[in-house]
CSV table of C-alpha atoms and ligand atoms in Angstrom, one decimal:
chain,number,residue,atom,x,y,z
A,1,MET,CA,14.0,-17.6,76.0
A,2,ALA,CA,15.4,-21.1,75.9
A,3,LYS,CA,19.1,-21.8,76.8
A,4,ILE,CA,20.8,-23.9,74.0
A,5,LEU,CA,24.1,-25.7,74.3
A,6,ILE,CA,26.1,-26.1,71.1
A,7,ILE,CA,28.7,-28.9,71.1
A,8,GLU,CA,30.7,-28.7,67.9
A,9,ASP,CA,34.4,-28.9,67.4
A,10,GLU,CA,34.5,-27.1,64.0
A,11,GLU,CA,34.8,-23.4,65.0
A,12,PRO,CA,33.1,-21.8,61.9
A,13,ILE,CA,30.1,-24.0,62.3
A,14,ARG,CA,29.9,-23.5,66.1
A,15,GLU,CA,30.1,-19.8,65.7
A,16,LEU,CA,27.6,-19.7,62.9
A,17,VAL,CA,25.1,-21.7,64.9
A,18,LYS,CA,25.7,-19.5,68.0
A,19,LEU,CA,25.2,-16.3,66.0
A,20,ASN,CA,22.0,-17.5,64.4
A,21,LEU,CA,20.5,-18.7,67.6
A,22,GLU,CA,21.4,-15.5,69.5
A,23,MET,CA,20.0,-13.4,66.7
A,24,ALA,CA,16.7,-15.3,67.1
A,25,GLY,CA,16.8,-14.4,70.8
A,26,TYR,CA,18.1,-17.6,72.3
A,27,GLU,CA,20.7,-17.8,75.1
A,28,THR,CA,23.7,-20.0,74.1
A,29,LEU,CA,26.5,-22.0,75.6
A,30,VAL,CA,29.3,-23.5,73.5
A,31,ALA,CA,31.6,-26.5,73.9
A,32,ALA,CA,34.4,-27.4,71.5
A,33,ASP,CA,34.7,-31.1,72.5
A,34,GLY,CA,32.6,-33.8,74.2
A,35,GLN,CA,34.3,-33.5,77.6
A,36,GLU,CA,33.6,-29.7,77.8
A,37,GLY,CA,30.1,-30.4,76.6
A,38,LEU,CA,29.6,-33.0,79.4
A,39,THR,CA,30.8,-30.5,82.0
A,40,LEU,CA,28.3,-27.9,80.8
A,41,ILE,CA,25.4,-30.4,80.7
A,42,GLU,CA,26.1,-31.3,84.3
A,43,SER,CA,26.5,-27.8,85.6
A,44,HIS,CA,23.8,-25.8,83.7
A,45,ASP,CA,20.1,-25.9,83.2
A,46,ILE,CA,19.9,-26.5,79.5
A,47,ASP,CA,16.7,-26.6,77.4
A,48,LEU,CA,18.2,-27.9,74.1
A,49,ILE,CA,21.5,-29.3,72.8
A,50,ILE,CA,22.8,-29.0,69.2
A,51,LEU,CA,25.2,-32.0,69.2
A,52,ASP,CA,27.8,-32.8,66.6
A,53,ILE,CA,28.6,-36.5,66.4
A,54,MET,CA,32.3,-36.6,65.6
A,55,LEU,CA,33.9,-34.8,68.5
A,56,PRO,CA,37.3,-35.0,70.2
A,57,LYS,CA,37.5,-36.7,73.7
A,58,LEU,CA,33.9,-37.9,73.9
A,59,ASP,CA,31.8,-38.2,70.8
A,60,GLY,CA,28.1,-37.3,70.4
A,61,TYR,CA,27.0,-40.9,70.9
A,62,GLU,CA,28.9,-41.2,74.2
A,63,LEU,CA,27.1,-38.1,75.5
A,64,MET,CA,23.6,-39.4,74.7
A,65,PRO,CA,23.2,-41.5,77.9
A,66,THR,CA,23.9,-38.5,80.1
A,67,ILE,CA,21.6,-36.3,77.9
A,68,ASN,CA,18.8,-38.8,78.1
A,69,LYS,CA,19.1,-39.1,81.8
A,70,LYS,CA,18.7,-35.4,82.1
A,71,ASN,CA,15.9,-35.5,79.5
A,72,ILE,CA,17.3,-32.6,77.4
A,73,PRO,CA,15.9,-32.4,73.8
A,74,THR,CA,18.7,-32.8,71.3
A,75,ILE,CA,19.3,-32.1,67.6
A,76,MET,CA,22.2,-34.0,66.1
A,77,LEU,CA,24.5,-32.5,63.4
A,78,THR,CA,25.3,-35.1,60.8
A,79,ALA,CA,27.4,-35.3,57.7
A,80,LYS,CA,25.7,-35.3,54.3
A,81,ASP,CA,26.3,-39.0,53.7
A,82,GLY,CA,25.9,-40.2,57.2
A,83,LEU,CA,22.6,-42.0,56.9
A,84,MET,CA,23.6,-44.5,59.6
A,85,ASP,CA,24.5,-41.7,61.9
A,86,LYS,CA,21.0,-40.3,61.6
A,87,VAL,CA,19.4,-43.6,62.3
A,88,LYS,CA,21.7,-44.3,65.2
A,89,GLY,CA,21.3,-40.8,66.6
A,90,LEU,CA,17.5,-41.1,66.5
A,91,GLU,CA,17.6,-44.6,68.0
A,92,MET,CA,19.8,-43.3,70.8
A,93,GLY,CA,17.2,-40.7,71.7
A,94,ALA,CA,18.0,-37.6,69.6
A,95,ASP,CA,14.8,-35.6,68.8
A,96,ASP,CA,15.9,-34.5,65.3
A,97,TYR,CA,18.9,-34.1,63.1
A,98,ILE,CA,20.3,-31.5,60.7
A,99,THR,CA,22.6,-32.4,57.9
A,100,LYS,CA,25.7,-30.3,57.3
A,101,PRO,CA,25.9,-27.9,55.5
A,102,PHE,CA,22.6,-26.4,56.5
A,103,GLU,CA,20.8,-23.0,56.1
A,104,ALA,CA,20.2,-20.9,59.2
A,105,ILE,CA,16.5,-20.9,58.4
A,106,GLU,CA,16.4,-24.7,58.6
A,107,LEU,CA,18.3,-24.7,61.9
A,108,LEU,CA,15.9,-22.2,63.5
A,109,ALA,CA,12.8,-24.0,62.2
A,110,ARG,CA,14.0,-27.3,63.7
A,111,VAL,CA,15.1,-25.7,67.0
A,112,LYS,CA,11.7,-24.1,67.3
A,113,SER,CA,9.8,-27.3,66.4
A,114,VAL,CA,11.8,-29.4,68.9
A,115,LEU,CA,11.3,-26.9,71.7
A,116,ARG,CA,7.6,-26.8,71.0
A,117,ARG,CA,7.3,-30.5,70.8
A,118,THR,CA,9.2,-31.1,74.0
A,119,GLY,CA,7.4,-28.3,75.9
A,120,LYS,CA,10.8,-26.6,76.6
A,121,GLU,CA,9.7,-23.4,74.8
A,122,LYS,CA,9.8,-20.4,77.1
A,123,ALA,CA,7.2,-17.6,77.1
A,124,ASN,CA,8.5,-14.2,76.0
A,125,ILE,CA,6.9,-12.8,79.1
A,126,THR,CA,5.5,-14.3,82.2
A,127,PHE,CA,3.6,-12.6,85.0
A,128,ASP,CA,1.3,-13.9,87.7
A,129,ASP,CA,0.0,-17.2,86.1
A,130,ILE,CA,0.1,-15.7,82.6
A,131,GLU,CA,2.6,-16.8,79.9
A,132,ILE,CA,2.7,-14.9,76.6
A,133,PHE,CA,4.2,-16.4,73.4
A,134,LEU,CA,4.4,-13.5,70.9
A,135,ASP,CA,5.7,-15.6,67.9
A,136,GLN,CA,2.8,-18.1,68.3
A,137,ARG,CA,0.3,-15.4,69.2
A,138,LYS,CA,-0.6,-17.6,72.2
A,139,VAL,CA,-1.5,-16.8,75.8
A,140,LEU,CA,-1.7,-19.3,78.6
A,141,LYS,CA,-3.3,-18.6,82.0
A,142,GLY,CA,-2.6,-21.2,84.6
A,143,GLY,CA,-1.4,-23.5,81.7
A,144,GLN,CA,-4.7,-23.2,79.8
A,145,GLU,CA,-4.8,-21.3,76.5
A,146,VAL,CA,-6.8,-18.1,76.6
A,147,GLU,CA,-8.9,-17.4,73.5
A,148,LEU,CA,-8.1,-13.9,72.3
A,149,THR,CA,-9.4,-12.3,69.1
A,150,TYR,CA,-6.9,-11.0,66.6
A,151,LYS,CA,-7.3,-7.4,67.8
A,152,GLU,CA,-7.1,-8.3,71.4
A,153,PHE,CA,-3.9,-10.2,70.9
A,154,SER,CA,-2.4,-7.3,68.8
A,155,LEU,CA,-3.3,-4.9,71.6
A,156,LEU,CA,-1.7,-7.1,74.2
A,157,GLN,CA,1.4,-7.5,72.0
A,158,ILE,CA,1.9,-3.7,71.8
A,159,LEU,CA,1.5,-3.4,75.6
A,160,VAL,CA,4.0,-6.2,76.1
A,161,GLU,CA,6.5,-4.8,73.7
A,162,ASN,CA,6.2,-1.4,75.5
A,163,ARG,CA,5.7,-2.7,79.0
A,164,GLY,CA,6.3,0.0,81.6
A,165,VAL,CA,5.5,2.7,79.1
A,166,ALA,CA,2.2,4.7,79.0
A,167,MET,CA,0.6,4.2,75.6
A,168,SER,CA,-2.0,6.7,74.5
A,169,ARG,CA,-5.4,5.5,73.2
A,170,GLU,CA,-4.7,7.3,69.9
A,171,LYS,CA,-1.4,5.5,69.5
A,172,LEU,CA,-2.9,2.1,70.3
A,173,LEU,CA,-5.8,2.8,67.9
A,174,GLU,CA,-3.3,3.8,65.2
A,175,ILE,CA,-1.0,0.7,65.6
A,176,VAL,CA,-3.7,-2.0,66.2
A,177,TRP,CA,-6.5,-0.7,64.1
A,178,GLY,CA,-4.5,1.3,61.6
A,179,TYR,CA,-6.5,4.5,62.1
A,180,ASP,CA,-4.6,7.7,61.6
A,181,PHE,CA,-7.3,9.9,63.1
A,182,PRO,CA,-7.9,10.3,66.9
A,183,GLY,CA,-11.6,9.3,66.8
A,184,ASN,CA,-13.2,6.2,68.3
A,185,THR,CA,-10.8,5.6,71.2
A,186,ARG,CA,-13.8,3.9,72.9
A,187,THR,CA,-12.9,0.9,70.8
A,188,VAL,CA,-9.5,0.7,72.6
A,189,ASP,CA,-11.2,1.0,76.0
A,190,MET,CA,-13.6,-1.8,75.2
A,191,HIS,CA,-10.8,-4.1,74.0
A,192,ILE,CA,-8.7,-3.4,77.1
A,193,GLN,CA,-11.7,-4.2,79.3
A,194,ARG,CA,-12.1,-7.6,77.5
A,195,LEU,CA,-8.4,-8.3,77.8
A,196,ARG,CA,-8.5,-7.6,81.5
A,197,ASN,CA,-11.4,-9.9,82.0
A,198,LYS,CA,-10.0,-12.7,79.9
A,199,LEU,CA,-6.6,-12.5,81.5
A,200,GLY,CA,-8.0,-11.9,85.0
A,201,THR,CA,-5.3,-9.4,85.7
A,202,ASP,CA,-5.1,-5.8,87.0
A,203,ARG,CA,-1.6,-5.3,85.5
A,204,ILE,CA,-3.0,-3.3,82.6
A,205,LYS,CA,-3.3,0.1,84.3
A,206,THR,CA,-5.4,3.0,83.2
A,207,ILE,CA,-3.3,6.1,82.9
A,208,TYR,CA,-5.6,9.1,83.6
A,209,LYS,CA,-6.2,11.2,80.4
A,210,VAL,CA,-3.6,9.2,78.5
A,211,GLY,CA,-4.3,5.6,77.9
A,212,TYR,CA,-2.8,2.3,79.3
A,213,ARG,CA,0.3,0.8,80.6
A,214,LEU,CA,1.2,-2.8,81.2
A,215,GLU,CA,3.1,-3.2,84.5
A,216,ALA,CA,4.7,-6.6,84.4
B,301,LIG,CA1,33.0,-32.7,64.3
């Protein structure tokens, strides 16, 4: 998952943003002033910055040239009546802004959208040349999207979520197809075969007399 730096001097806001991003699975770094932020920008590999404008030591605008040079996507935090701040922030290269106070759901939606737009989004799981994005139900192989049917993706998702664990055919049938009887497990075998072919991988192992396991 993406690593996000939060630069905000107001502790309650900083902690709230951090908490929400971490609950959504992102890795976070925090800075309470512009100078601390600058140090972290220069010493870490950061995928996105949540940047407050009014900050002690160095303000948000003063950080923008460094952020632009490192090409890090940025969402600015602006005050409710700060129209000029928004305009100036966007002109200086910010990718988006959020007006304080904001709801967690808006923050997460904007973070997701900026990461997607700027190609900084990280796959939930990567192996060989395959990247799997569970939220978007998307799979890339060698950077190219693989066309999976709804059931194929659902099956892959269960295997990813339980990677390293042997999943019985009956269990897979029940979760993916919603059958609560142990018939028709051939359906599972057929879909697994198609998944293997489409992904061009031998990491979906057959477990003799049981079912399948993803080794990734
Ligand atoms: Ca502030």
